Amino acid sequence: MVTVREALDLLVPQFSPLGSERVPLPDAVDRVLAHALTVQTDLPAFDHSAMDGYALARASAVGSKTLPVSAEIKAGDRPQPLAAGTVARIFTGAPLPPGADTVVIQENTTRNGAEVTLHSLPELGENVRARASEFAAGAPLFEAGSLLGPSEIGLLATQGYAEIEVVKKPRVAILATGNELRTLQSPPAPFTIVDSNTYALSAALTRAGCIPVPLGIAGDELSVIQSHLARGLEHDALITVGGVSVGDYDLVGDALRAAAVRVEFHKVAIKPGKPLLFGVHEQGSRHVPVIGLPGNPVSALVVFEIFVRPGLLRMQGARDLFPQAIDVKLANEYRRKPGRTEFVRAQLKYESGEWLAYIHSQQGSGALSSLTAGSALVIAPQQRGKLAAGEMLKAIVPSMPRRSDPAFAD
Ligand code: AMP
Ligand code: MG
C-alpha cells in the first residue's frame, strides 16, 4: 500500500500534456493557452481621456483660469491639433488632440458659452490614459500554460486574437462495472441500483475541463470487462469504477493486466478510496493513464478530486494542479484510527473571522449527501488518531460555499 504522497508522485506525471487546437476566442474560456503570446498593439493604442472634461496643454494653462473652448472631441472622433492657449471639450474614451497632455474633469469647471473656467489645475497627465501605459507592443502578454478567464479573453480581444491555440480537452472514457448496476433509462428491477457514478464522474470531468465518454456498464465477468477495455484505451485516459476491491468478483485489476495495462499501484493509505488502482497502457506512441476507482460513490469522487483532477489538469497543460488547502477549525470532535490519510466530509461556515468545519454525521463511503455543494474535505493526517473539537486542520474545498447575503457590501 502506498501513501497519498507516493501515489500522487506515481500518478500525476503519467498524465502528459496533450497537443493543441485552434478555437474561436469565446470558446477559449477556462482553457489553457498552448503557446506564449506577445502584445500586438500598444494598450491603450492611443492617448485618450479617462473622464468627461476639457483637454489642455497643462503648461500653457498655468495662471489663466478662463480659457476658450476651441473644439469638441467625442469617443471615436479623429482629433485636430489643439489650438495654442485653448482647451477642447472631451469625453471619456475620446483621443487626446495633439498638443494636449492633461484633462480637467468637468466637475471642476464652469462653462460659459465658448469659454470655460477651471476651478483647479490637475497634475500633468492626469485623467489621461496614455498610449502603451498598460502594455507596449512586443512585450510578453501571456505565457504558455496560462488559464484563460474573462479578463484574459478581453485582453486577447484587444490584441486582435480572434482565434486562440489552446491545449486539447482530454477525452476520458468511463466504464462502470458491477452486476447490480442498471442504466438510468432501464426500469427498476429488484436488488439493482442506478449507475450513478457514471453521472457523477461525467459531471466532475466536465468541470475539470474534459470530455466524458461513458462506455456503459460491464457486469462482473472477466471477459465482459475485457471486451469494454479495448474501446476505453482508445481515449486520452480511462476511468473504471467499481470492482477493484479484494472480493471474489472484483475483476477489474485482472482485466486491466490482461489488456496490457502496467499497474503502478493498487491500494492507497487513504480513506475513503483505499482500493484505488492506477496503471498505464503503452502502445506505440500512445500512453494512456488508467484509473481504477472504487465503486462507492463518495470514494470515487474524493479520489477523483485528490488524484485524477490534478492529472487531468496536467494533461491540459495547466501549471497549478493541486487544490488549495485552507486552515479550518473543527467544530466537533471526530473519532478515527491512525493508518490512513482521511478526507473527512464537513460543512464550512465562516464565523467570527475563521472557517469552522462541522463534521458531517454520515462518513460512510456510500453517503453521497455528505459531499454536496459547499462541502469541505478536512484532512486527518495519516498518523493521527481522534481529532478534537477546536483543533486547527487543513481542508480542501472543491467548491467554495456561497452565502445568502452580500457581506462584501458592508
Ligand atoms: P465495488 O467497488 O464494486 O466493490 O462497489 C462498492 C459499492 O459501490 C457497492 O455498494 C456498489 O454497489 C457501489 N457501486 C459500484 N459501482 C457503482 C456505480 N457505478 N454507481 C453507483 N454505485 C456503485
Ligand atoms: Mg462491484
PDB file of N, CA, C and O in Angstrom, residues 171-236:
ATOM      1  N   ARG A 171     -10.229  13.576 -23.706  1.00  0.00           N
ATOM      2  CA  ARG A 171     -11.414  12.721 -23.845  1.00  0.00           C
ATOM      3  C   ARG A 171     -11.212  11.543 -22.906  1.00  0.00           C
ATOM      4  O   ARG A 171     -10.257  10.781 -23.054  1.00  0.00           O
ATOM      5  N   VAL A 172     -12.081  11.441 -21.913  1.00  0.00           N
ATOM      6  CA  VAL A 172     -11.873  10.471 -20.841  1.00  0.00           C
ATOM      7  C   VAL A 172     -13.023   9.467 -20.828  1.00  0.00           C
ATOM      8  O   VAL A 172     -14.186   9.845 -20.665  1.00  0.00           O
ATOM      9  N   ALA A 173     -12.677   8.190 -21.034  1.00  0.00           N
ATOM     10  CA  ALA A 173     -13.681   7.126 -21.026  1.00  0.00           C
ATOM     11  C   ALA A 173     -13.992   6.710 -19.595  1.00  0.00           C
ATOM     12  O   ALA A 173     -13.109   6.722 -18.733  1.00  0.00           O
ATOM     13  N   ILE A 174     -15.254   6.398 -19.367  1.00  0.00           N
ATOM     14  CA  ILE A 174     -15.683   5.901 -18.042  1.00  0.00           C
ATOM     15  C   ILE A 174     -16.363   4.559 -18.244  1.00  0.00           C
ATOM     16  O   ILE A 174     -17.334   4.469 -19.001  1.00  0.00           O
ATOM     17  N   LEU A 175     -15.862   3.555 -17.555  1.00  0.00           N
ATOM     18  CA  LEU A 175     -16.505   2.234 -17.600  1.00  0.00           C
ATOM     19  C   LEU A 175     -16.980   1.861 -16.203  1.00  0.00           C
ATOM     20  O   LEU A 175     -16.178   1.745 -15.275  1.00  0.00           O
ATOM     21  N   ALA A 176     -18.284   1.703 -16.061  1.00  0.00           N
ATOM     22  CA  ALA A 176     -18.848   1.252 -14.782  1.00  0.00           C
ATOM     23  C   ALA A 176     -18.881  -0.271 -14.783  1.00  0.00           C
ATOM     24  O   ALA A 176     -19.153  -0.892 -15.818  1.00  0.00           O
ATOM     25  N   THR A 177     -18.558  -0.854 -13.614  1.00  0.00           N
ATOM     26  CA  THR A 177     -18.606  -2.320 -13.537  1.00  0.00           C
ATOM     27  C   THR A 177     -19.449  -2.730 -12.346  1.00  0.00           C
ATOM     28  O   THR A 177     -19.423  -2.079 -11.301  1.00  0.00           O
ATOM     29  N   GLY A 178     -20.188  -3.789 -12.505  1.00  0.00           N
ATOM     30  CA  GLY A 178     -20.983  -4.328 -11.397  1.00  0.00           C
ATOM     31  C   GLY A 178     -22.265  -4.957 -11.901  1.00  0.00           C
ATOM     32  O   GLY A 178     -22.989  -4.333 -12.676  1.00  0.00           O
ATOM     33  N   ASN A 179     -22.526  -6.182 -11.463  1.00  0.00           N
ATOM     34  CA  ASN A 179     -23.752  -6.887 -11.857  1.00  0.00           C
ATOM     35  C   ASN A 179     -25.014  -6.178 -11.377  1.00  0.00           C
ATOM     36  O   ASN A 179     -26.084  -6.369 -11.950  1.00  0.00           O
ATOM     37  N   GLU A 180     -24.877  -5.395 -10.294  1.00  0.00           N
ATOM     38  CA  GLU A 180     -26.066  -4.778  -9.702  1.00  0.00           C
ATOM     39  C   GLU A 180     -26.483  -3.493 -10.418  1.00  0.00           C
ATOM     40  O   GLU A 180     -27.501  -2.905 -10.095  1.00  0.00           O
ATOM     41  N   LEU A 181     -25.675  -3.030 -11.381  1.00  0.00           N
ATOM     42  CA  LEU A 181     -25.910  -1.705 -11.961  1.00  0.00           C
ATOM     43  C   LEU A 181     -26.898  -1.765 -13.118  1.00  0.00           C
ATOM     44  O   LEU A 181     -26.885  -2.702 -13.914  1.00  0.00           O
ATOM     45  N   ARG A 182     -27.743  -0.733 -13.192  1.00  0.00           N
ATOM     46  CA  ARG A 182     -28.601  -0.562 -14.364  1.00  0.00           C
ATOM     47  C   ARG A 182     -28.493   0.888 -14.811  1.00  0.00           C
ATOM     48  O   ARG A 182     -28.068   1.775 -14.054  1.00  0.00           O
ATOM     49  N   THR A 183     -28.903   1.135 -16.033  1.00  0.00           N
ATOM     50  CA  THR A 183     -28.835   2.499 -16.540  1.00  0.00           C
ATOM     51  C   THR A 183     -30.000   3.294 -15.981  1.00  0.00           C
ATOM     52  O   THR A 183     -30.975   2.741 -15.463  1.00  0.00           O
ATOM     53  N   LEU A 184     -29.906   4.599 -16.111  1.00  0.00           N
ATOM     54  CA  LEU A 184     -30.970   5.493 -15.646  1.00  0.00           C
ATOM     55  C   LEU A 184     -32.259   5.242 -16.431  1.00  0.00           C
ATOM     56  O   LEU A 184     -33.361   5.450 -15.922  1.00  0.00           O
ATOM     57  N   GLN A 185     -32.120   4.789 -17.651  1.00  0.00           N
ATOM     58  CA  GLN A 185     -33.286   4.603 -18.516  1.00  0.00           C
ATOM     59  C   GLN A 185     -33.974   3.258 -18.291  1.00  0.00           C
ATOM     60  O   GLN A 185     -35.155   3.108 -18.576  1.00  0.00           O
ATOM     61  N   SER A 186     -33.233   2.272 -17.789  1.00  0.00           N
ATOM     62  CA  SER A 186     -33.846   0.947 -17.693  1.00  0.00           C
ATOM     63  C   SER A 186     -34.788   0.903 -16.485  1.00  0.00           C
ATOM     64  O   SER A 186     -34.558   1.581 -15.479  1.00  0.00           O
ATOM     65  N   PRO A 187     -35.870   0.102 -16.569  1.00  0.00           N
ATOM     66  CA  PRO A 187     -36.859   0.070 -15.490  1.00  0.00           C
ATOM     67  C   PRO A 187     -36.243  -0.505 -14.216  1.00  0.00           C
ATOM     68  O   PRO A 187     -35.369  -1.381 -14.285  1.00  0.00           O
ATOM     69  N   PRO A 188     -36.681  -0.002 -13.056  1.00  0.00           N
ATOM     70  CA  PRO A 188     -36.156  -0.529 -11.801  1.00  0.00           C
ATOM     71  C   PRO A 188     -36.399  -2.029 -11.708  1.00  0.00           C
ATOM     72  O   PRO A 188     -37.447  -2.508 -12.115  1.00  0.00           O
ATOM     73  N   ALA A 189     -35.409  -2.736 -11.228  1.00  0.00           N
ATOM     74  CA  ALA A 189     -35.545  -4.176 -11.007  1.00  0.00           C
ATOM     75  C   ALA A 189     -35.034  -4.448  -9.602  1.00  0.00           C
ATOM     76  O   ALA A 189     -34.172  -3.714  -9.106  1.00  0.00           O
ATOM     77  N   PRO A 190     -35.580  -5.497  -8.940  1.00  0.00           N
ATOM     78  CA  PRO A 190     -35.177  -5.754  -7.555  1.00  0.00           C
ATOM     79  C   PRO A 190     -33.667  -5.927  -7.419  1.00  0.00           C
ATOM     80  O   PRO A 190     -33.043  -6.566  -8.287  1.00  0.00           O
ATOM     81  N   PHE A 191     -33.142  -5.350  -6.367  1.00  0.00           N
ATOM     82  CA  PHE A 191     -31.730  -5.514  -5.985  1.00  0.00           C
ATOM     83  C   PHE A 191     -30.747  -4.952  -7.009  1.00  0.00           C
ATOM     84  O   PHE A 191     -29.594  -5.351  -7.055  1.00  0.00           O
ATOM     85  N   THR A 192     -31.227  -4.052  -7.825  1.00  0.00           N
ATOM     86  CA  THR A 192     -30.312  -3.342  -8.722  1.00  0.00           C
ATOM     87  C   THR A 192     -30.275  -1.883  -8.287  1.00  0.00           C
ATOM     88  O   THR A 192     -31.172  -1.410  -7.591  1.00  0.00           O
ATOM     89  N   ILE A 193     -29.230  -1.190  -8.692  1.00  0.00           N
ATOM     90  CA  ILE A 193     -29.127   0.253  -8.408  1.00  0.00           C
ATOM     91  C   ILE A 193     -28.725   0.955  -9.697  1.00  0.00           C
ATOM     92  O   ILE A 193     -28.121   0.354 -10.600  1.00  0.00           O
ATOM     93  N   VAL A 194     -29.083   2.244  -9.762  1.00  0.00           N
ATOM     94  CA  VAL A 194     -28.703   3.039 -10.929  1.00  0.00           C
ATOM     95  C   VAL A 194     -27.192   3.273 -10.882  1.00  0.00           C
ATOM     96  O   VAL A 194     -26.615   3.510  -9.817  1.00  0.00           O
ATOM     97  N   ASP A 195     -26.576   3.200 -12.024  1.00  0.00           N
ATOM     98  CA  ASP A 195     -25.152   3.522 -12.164  1.00  0.00           C
ATOM     99  C   ASP A 195     -24.989   5.042 -12.010  1.00  0.00           C
ATOM    100  O   ASP A 195     -24.852   5.776 -12.977  1.00  0.00           O
ATOM    101  N   SER A 196     -25.041   5.491 -10.766  1.00  0.00           N
ATOM    102  CA  SER A 196     -24.963   6.946 -10.540  1.00  0.00           C
ATOM    103  C   SER A 196     -23.538   7.459 -10.723  1.00  0.00           C
ATOM    104  O   SER A 196     -23.324   8.632 -11.023  1.00  0.00           O
ATOM    105  N   ASN A 197     -22.547   6.588 -10.556  1.00  0.00           N
ATOM    106  CA  ASN A 197     -21.160   7.059 -10.662  1.00  0.00           C
ATOM    107  C   ASN A 197     -20.835   7.586 -12.050  1.00  0.00           C
ATOM    108  O   ASN A 197     -20.052   8.534 -12.184  1.00  0.00           O
ATOM    109  N   THR A 198     -21.411   6.974 -13.070  1.00  0.00           N
ATOM    110  CA  THR A 198     -21.137   7.475 -14.417  1.00  0.00           C
ATOM    111  C   THR A 198     -21.594   8.924 -14.543  1.00  0.00           C
ATOM    112  O   THR A 198     -20.914   9.754 -15.155  1.00  0.00           O
ATOM    113  N   TYR A 199     -22.739   9.229 -13.905  1.00  0.00           N
ATOM    114  CA  TYR A 199     -23.232  10.612 -13.963  1.00  0.00           C
ATOM    115  C   TYR A 199     -22.366  11.544 -13.132  1.00  0.00           C
ATOM    116  O   TYR A 199     -21.991  12.635 -13.570  1.00  0.00           O
ATOM    117  N   ALA A 200     -22.054  11.099 -11.895  1.00  0.00           N
ATOM    118  CA  ALA A 200     -21.245  11.954 -11.013  1.00  0.00           C
ATOM    119  C   ALA A 200     -19.866  12.209 -11.630  1.00  0.00           C
ATOM    120  O   ALA A 200     -19.377  13.344 -11.656  1.00  0.00           O
ATOM    121  N   LEU A 201     -19.266  11.158 -12.168  1.00  0.00           N
ATOM    122  CA  LEU A 201     -17.914  11.308 -12.731  1.00  0.00           C
ATOM    123  C   LEU A 201     -17.939  12.106 -14.038  1.00  0.00           C
ATOM    124  O   LEU A 201     -17.022  12.889 -14.307  1.00  0.00           O
ATOM    125  N   SER A 202     -18.989  11.926 -14.834  1.00  0.00           N
ATOM    126  CA  SER A 202     -19.097  12.734 -16.058  1.00  0.00           C
ATOM    127  C   SER A 202     -19.175  14.207 -15.693  1.00  0.00           C
ATOM    128  O   SER A 202     -18.550  15.053 -16.334  1.00  0.00           O
ATOM    129  N   ALA A 203     -19.957  14.504 -14.655  1.00  0.00           N
ATOM    130  CA  ALA A 203     -20.083  15.901 -14.216  1.00  0.00           C
ATOM    131  C   ALA A 203     -18.732  16.417 -13.719  1.00  0.00           C
ATOM    132  O   ALA A 203     -18.319  17.537 -14.039  1.00  0.00           O
ATOM    133  N   ALA A 204     -18.033  15.600 -12.942  1.00  0.00           N
ATOM    134  CA  ALA A 204     -16.724  16.011 -12.426  1.00  0.00           C
ATOM    135  C   ALA A 204     -15.739  16.218 -13.579  1.00  0.00           C
ATOM    136  O   ALA A 204     -14.931  17.155 -13.565  1.00  0.00           O
ATOM    137  N   LEU A 205     -15.820  15.369 -14.585  1.00  0.00           N
ATOM    138  CA  LEU A 205     -14.920  15.502 -15.739  1.00  0.00           C
ATOM    139  C   LEU A 205     -15.219  16.783 -16.513  1.00  0.00           C
ATOM    140  O   LEU A 205     -14.303  17.500 -16.924  1.00  0.00           O
ATOM    141  N   THR A 206     -16.502  17.071 -16.707  1.00  0.00           N
ATOM    142  CA  THR A 206     -16.860  18.296 -17.428  1.00  0.00           C
ATOM    143  C   THR A 206     -16.310  19.506 -16.683  1.00  0.00           C
ATOM    144  O   THR A 206     -15.704  20.400 -17.271  1.00  0.00           O
ATOM    145  N   ARG A 207     -16.503  19.516 -15.369  1.00  0.00           N
ATOM    146  CA  ARG A 207     -15.985  20.627 -14.557  1.00  0.00           C
ATOM    147  C   ARG A 207     -14.470  20.706 -14.616  1.00  0.00           C
ATOM    148  O   ARG A 207     -13.896  21.776 -14.476  1.00  0.00           O
ATOM    149  N   ALA A 208     -13.825  19.580 -14.799  1.00  0.00           N
ATOM    150  CA  ALA A 208     -12.358  19.559 -14.838  1.00  0.00           C
ATOM    151  C   ALA A 208     -11.847  19.843 -16.253  1.00  0.00           C
ATOM    152  O   ALA A 208     -10.669  19.673 -16.531  1.00  0.00           O
ATOM    153  N   GLY A 209     -12.743  20.291 -17.142  1.00  0.00           N
ATOM    154  CA  GLY A 209     -12.306  20.695 -18.479  1.00  0.00           C
ATOM    155  C   GLY A 209     -12.168  19.552 -19.465  1.00  0.00           C
ATOM    156  O   GLY A 209     -11.539  19.712 -20.513  1.00  0.00           O
ATOM    157  N   CYS A 210     -12.742  18.395 -19.163  1.00  0.00           N
ATOM    158  CA  CYS A 210     -12.583  17.219 -20.017  1.00  0.00           C
ATOM    159  C   CYS A 210     -13.886  16.892 -20.741  1.00  0.00           C
ATOM    160  O   CYS A 210     -14.941  17.425 -20.421  1.00  0.00           O
ATOM    161  N   ILE A 211     -13.781  15.992 -21.713  1.00  0.00           N
ATOM    162  CA  ILE A 211     -14.959  15.473 -22.410  1.00  0.00           C
ATOM    163  C   ILE A 211     -15.201  14.055 -21.900  1.00  0.00           C
ATOM    164  O   ILE A 211     -14.410  13.157 -22.176  1.00  0.00           O
ATOM    165  N   PRO A 212     -16.290  13.844 -21.129  1.00  0.00           N
ATOM    166  CA  PRO A 212     -16.558  12.494 -20.636  1.00  0.00           C
ATOM    167  C   PRO A 212     -17.128  11.623 -21.747  1.00  0.00           C
ATOM    168  O   PRO A 212     -17.950  12.079 -22.532  1.00  0.00           O
ATOM    169  N   VAL A 213     -16.658  10.387 -21.797  1.00  0.00           N
ATOM    170  CA  VAL A 213     -17.174   9.430 -22.786  1.00  0.00           C
ATOM    171  C   VAL A 213     -17.630   8.172 -22.036  1.00  0.00           C
ATOM    172  O   VAL A 213     -16.839   7.255 -21.803  1.00  0.00           O
ATOM    173  N   PRO A 214     -18.903   8.134 -21.632  1.00  0.00           N
ATOM    174  CA  PRO A 214     -19.376   6.955 -20.896  1.00  0.00           C
ATOM    175  C   PRO A 214     -19.431   5.735 -21.806  1.00  0.00           C
ATOM    176  O   PRO A 214     -19.957   5.804 -22.913  1.00  0.00           O
ATOM    177  N   LEU A 215     -18.852   4.629 -21.328  1.00  0.00           N
ATOM    178  CA  LEU A 215     -18.835   3.398 -22.133  1.00  0.00           C
ATOM    179  C   LEU A 215     -19.952   2.450 -21.737  1.00  0.00           C
ATOM    180  O   LEU A 215     -20.119   1.407 -22.347  1.00  0.00           O
ATOM    181  N   GLY A 216     -20.692   2.797 -20.685  1.00  0.00           N
ATOM    182  CA  GLY A 216     -21.767   1.926 -20.240  1.00  0.00           C
ATOM    183  C   GLY A 216     -21.332   1.068 -19.067  1.00  0.00           C
ATOM    184  O   GLY A 216     -20.358   1.387 -18.376  1.00  0.00           O
ATOM    185  N   ILE A 217     -22.057  -0.024 -18.899  1.00  0.00           N
ATOM    186  CA  ILE A 217     -21.880  -0.873 -17.717  1.00  0.00           C
ATOM    187  C   ILE A 217     -21.378  -2.248 -18.157  1.00  0.00           C
ATOM    188  O   ILE A 217     -21.900  -2.834 -19.105  1.00  0.00           O
ATOM    189  N   ALA A 218     -20.368  -2.741 -17.465  1.00  0.00           N
ATOM    190  CA  ALA A 218     -19.913  -4.117 -17.676  1.00  0.00           C
ATOM    191  C   ALA A 218     -20.250  -4.916 -16.429  1.00  0.00           C
ATOM    192  O   ALA A 218     -20.063  -4.432 -15.306  1.00  0.00           O
ATOM    193  N   GLY A 219     -20.775  -6.108 -16.606  1.00  0.00           N
ATOM    194  CA  GLY A 219     -21.048  -6.980 -15.459  1.00  0.00           C
ATOM    195  C   GLY A 219     -19.742  -7.508 -14.878  1.00  0.00           C
ATOM    196  O   GLY A 219     -18.663  -7.328 -15.453  1.00  0.00           O
ATOM    197  N   ASP A 220     -19.845  -8.159 -13.733  1.00  0.00           N
ATOM    198  CA  ASP A 220     -18.652  -8.670 -13.054  1.00  0.00           C
ATOM    199  C   ASP A 220     -18.200  -9.988 -13.664  1.00  0.00           C
ATOM    200  O   ASP A 220     -18.274 -11.049 -13.030  1.00  0.00           O
ATOM    201  N   GLU A 221     -17.743  -9.921 -14.873  1.00  0.00           N
ATOM    202  CA  GLU A 221     -17.256 -11.114 -15.560  1.00  0.00           C
ATOM    203  C   GLU A 221     -16.026 -10.692 -16.358  1.00  0.00           C
ATOM    204  O   GLU A 221     -16.074  -9.704 -17.101  1.00  0.00           O
ATOM    205  N   LEU A 222     -14.935 -11.435 -16.182  1.00  0.00           N
ATOM    206  CA  LEU A 222     -13.656 -11.014 -16.748  1.00  0.00           C
ATOM    207  C   LEU A 222     -13.759 -10.711 -18.250  1.00  0.00           C
ATOM    208  O   LEU A 222     -13.321  -9.647 -18.714  1.00  0.00           O
ATOM    209  N   SER A 223     -14.364 -11.625 -18.999  1.00  0.00           N
ATOM    210  CA  SER A 223     -14.394 -11.452 -20.457  1.00  0.00           C
ATOM    211  C   SER A 223     -15.229 -10.228 -20.835  1.00  0.00           C
ATOM    212  O   SER A 223     -14.921  -9.522 -21.794  1.00  0.00           O
ATOM    213  N   VAL A 224     -16.296  -9.975 -20.065  1.00  0.00           N
ATOM    214  CA  VAL A 224     -17.164  -8.816 -20.363  1.00  0.00           C
ATOM    215  C   VAL A 224     -16.401  -7.515 -20.099  1.00  0.00           C
ATOM    216  O   VAL A 224     -16.410  -6.587 -20.906  1.00  0.00           O
ATOM    217  N   ILE A 225     -15.721  -7.465 -18.974  1.00  0.00           N
ATOM    218  CA  ILE A 225     -14.944  -6.260 -18.653  1.00  0.00           C
ATOM    219  C   ILE A 225     -13.867  -6.063 -19.723  1.00  0.00           C
ATOM    220  O   ILE A 225     -13.710  -4.967 -20.274  1.00  0.00           O
ATOM    221  N   GLN A 226     -13.164  -7.142 -20.044  1.00  0.00           N
ATOM    222  CA  GLN A 226     -12.086  -7.043 -21.040  1.00  0.00           C
ATOM    223  C   GLN A 226     -12.591  -6.522 -22.383  1.00  0.00           C
ATOM    224  O   GLN A 226     -11.926  -5.721 -23.037  1.00  0.00           O
ATOM    225  N   SER A 227     -13.780  -6.974 -22.766  1.00  0.00           N
ATOM    226  CA  SER A 227     -14.267  -6.574 -24.087  1.00  0.00           C
ATOM    227  C   SER A 227     -14.543  -5.067 -24.140  1.00  0.00           C
ATOM    228  O   SER A 227     -14.494  -4.464 -25.205  1.00  0.00           O
ATOM    229  N   HIS A 228     -14.815  -4.449 -22.983  1.00  0.00           N
ATOM    230  CA  HIS A 228     -15.035  -2.994 -22.963  1.00  0.00           C
ATOM    231  C   HIS A 228     -13.720  -2.214 -22.907  1.00  0.00           C
ATOM    232  O   HIS A 228     -13.673  -1.053 -23.298  1.00  0.00           O
ATOM    233  N   LEU A 229     -12.677  -2.859 -22.365  1.00  0.00           N
ATOM    234  CA  LEU A 229     -11.449  -2.094 -22.094  1.00  0.00           C
ATOM    235  C   LEU A 229     -10.771  -1.618 -23.374  1.00  0.00           C
ATOM    236  O   LEU A 229     -10.227  -0.518 -23.419  1.00  0.00           O
ATOM    237  N   ALA A 230     -10.833  -2.447 -24.415  1.00  0.00           N
ATOM    238  CA  ALA A 230     -10.134  -2.075 -25.648  1.00  0.00           C
ATOM    239  C   ALA A 230     -10.616  -0.720 -26.143  1.00  0.00           C
ATOM    240  O   ALA A 230      -9.818   0.156 -26.495  1.00  0.00           O
ATOM    241  N   ARG A 231     -11.944  -0.524 -26.107  1.00  0.00           N
ATOM    242  CA  ARG A 231     -12.501   0.751 -26.554  1.00  0.00           C
ATOM    243  C   ARG A 231     -12.074   1.881 -25.594  1.00  0.00           C
ATOM    244  O   ARG A 231     -11.717   2.974 -26.012  1.00  0.00           O
ATOM    245  N   GLY A 232     -12.092   1.574 -24.321  1.00  0.00           N
ATOM    246  CA  GLY A 232     -11.714   2.585 -23.330  1.00  0.00           C
ATOM    247  C   GLY A 232     -10.289   3.069 -23.524  1.00  0.00           C
ATOM    248  O   GLY A 232      -9.993   4.262 -23.364  1.00  0.00           O
ATOM    249  N   LEU A 233      -9.406   2.152 -23.917  1.00  0.00           N
ATOM    250  CA  LEU A 233      -7.987   2.504 -24.040  1.00  0.00           C
ATOM    251  C   LEU A 233      -7.688   3.319 -25.300  1.00  0.00           C
ATOM    252  O   LEU A 233      -6.551   3.724 -25.510  1.00  0.00           O
ATOM    253  N   GLU A 234      -8.712   3.565 -26.109  1.00  0.00           N
ATOM    254  CA  GLU A 234      -8.511   4.449 -27.274  1.00  0.00           C
ATOM    255  C   GLU A 234      -8.649   5.920 -26.907  1.00  0.00           C
ATOM    256  O   GLU A 234      -8.498   6.784 -27.758  1.00  0.00           O
ATOM    257  N   HIS A 235      -8.961   6.210 -25.647  1.00  0.00           N
ATOM    258  CA  HIS A 235      -9.169   7.599 -25.229  1.00  0.00           C
ATOM    259  C   HIS A 235      -7.898   8.163 -24.594  1.00  0.00           C
ATOM    260  O   HIS A 235      -6.901   7.466 -24.477  1.00  0.00           O
ATOM    261  N   ASP A 236      -7.958   9.438 -24.212  1.00  0.00           N
ATOM    262  CA  ASP A 236      -6.766  10.058 -23.607  1.00  0.00           C
ATOM    263  C   ASP A 236      -6.514   9.517 -22.210  1.00  0.00           C
ATOM    264  O   ASP A 236      -5.380   9.516 -21.733  1.00  0.00           O
TER     265      ASP A 236
END
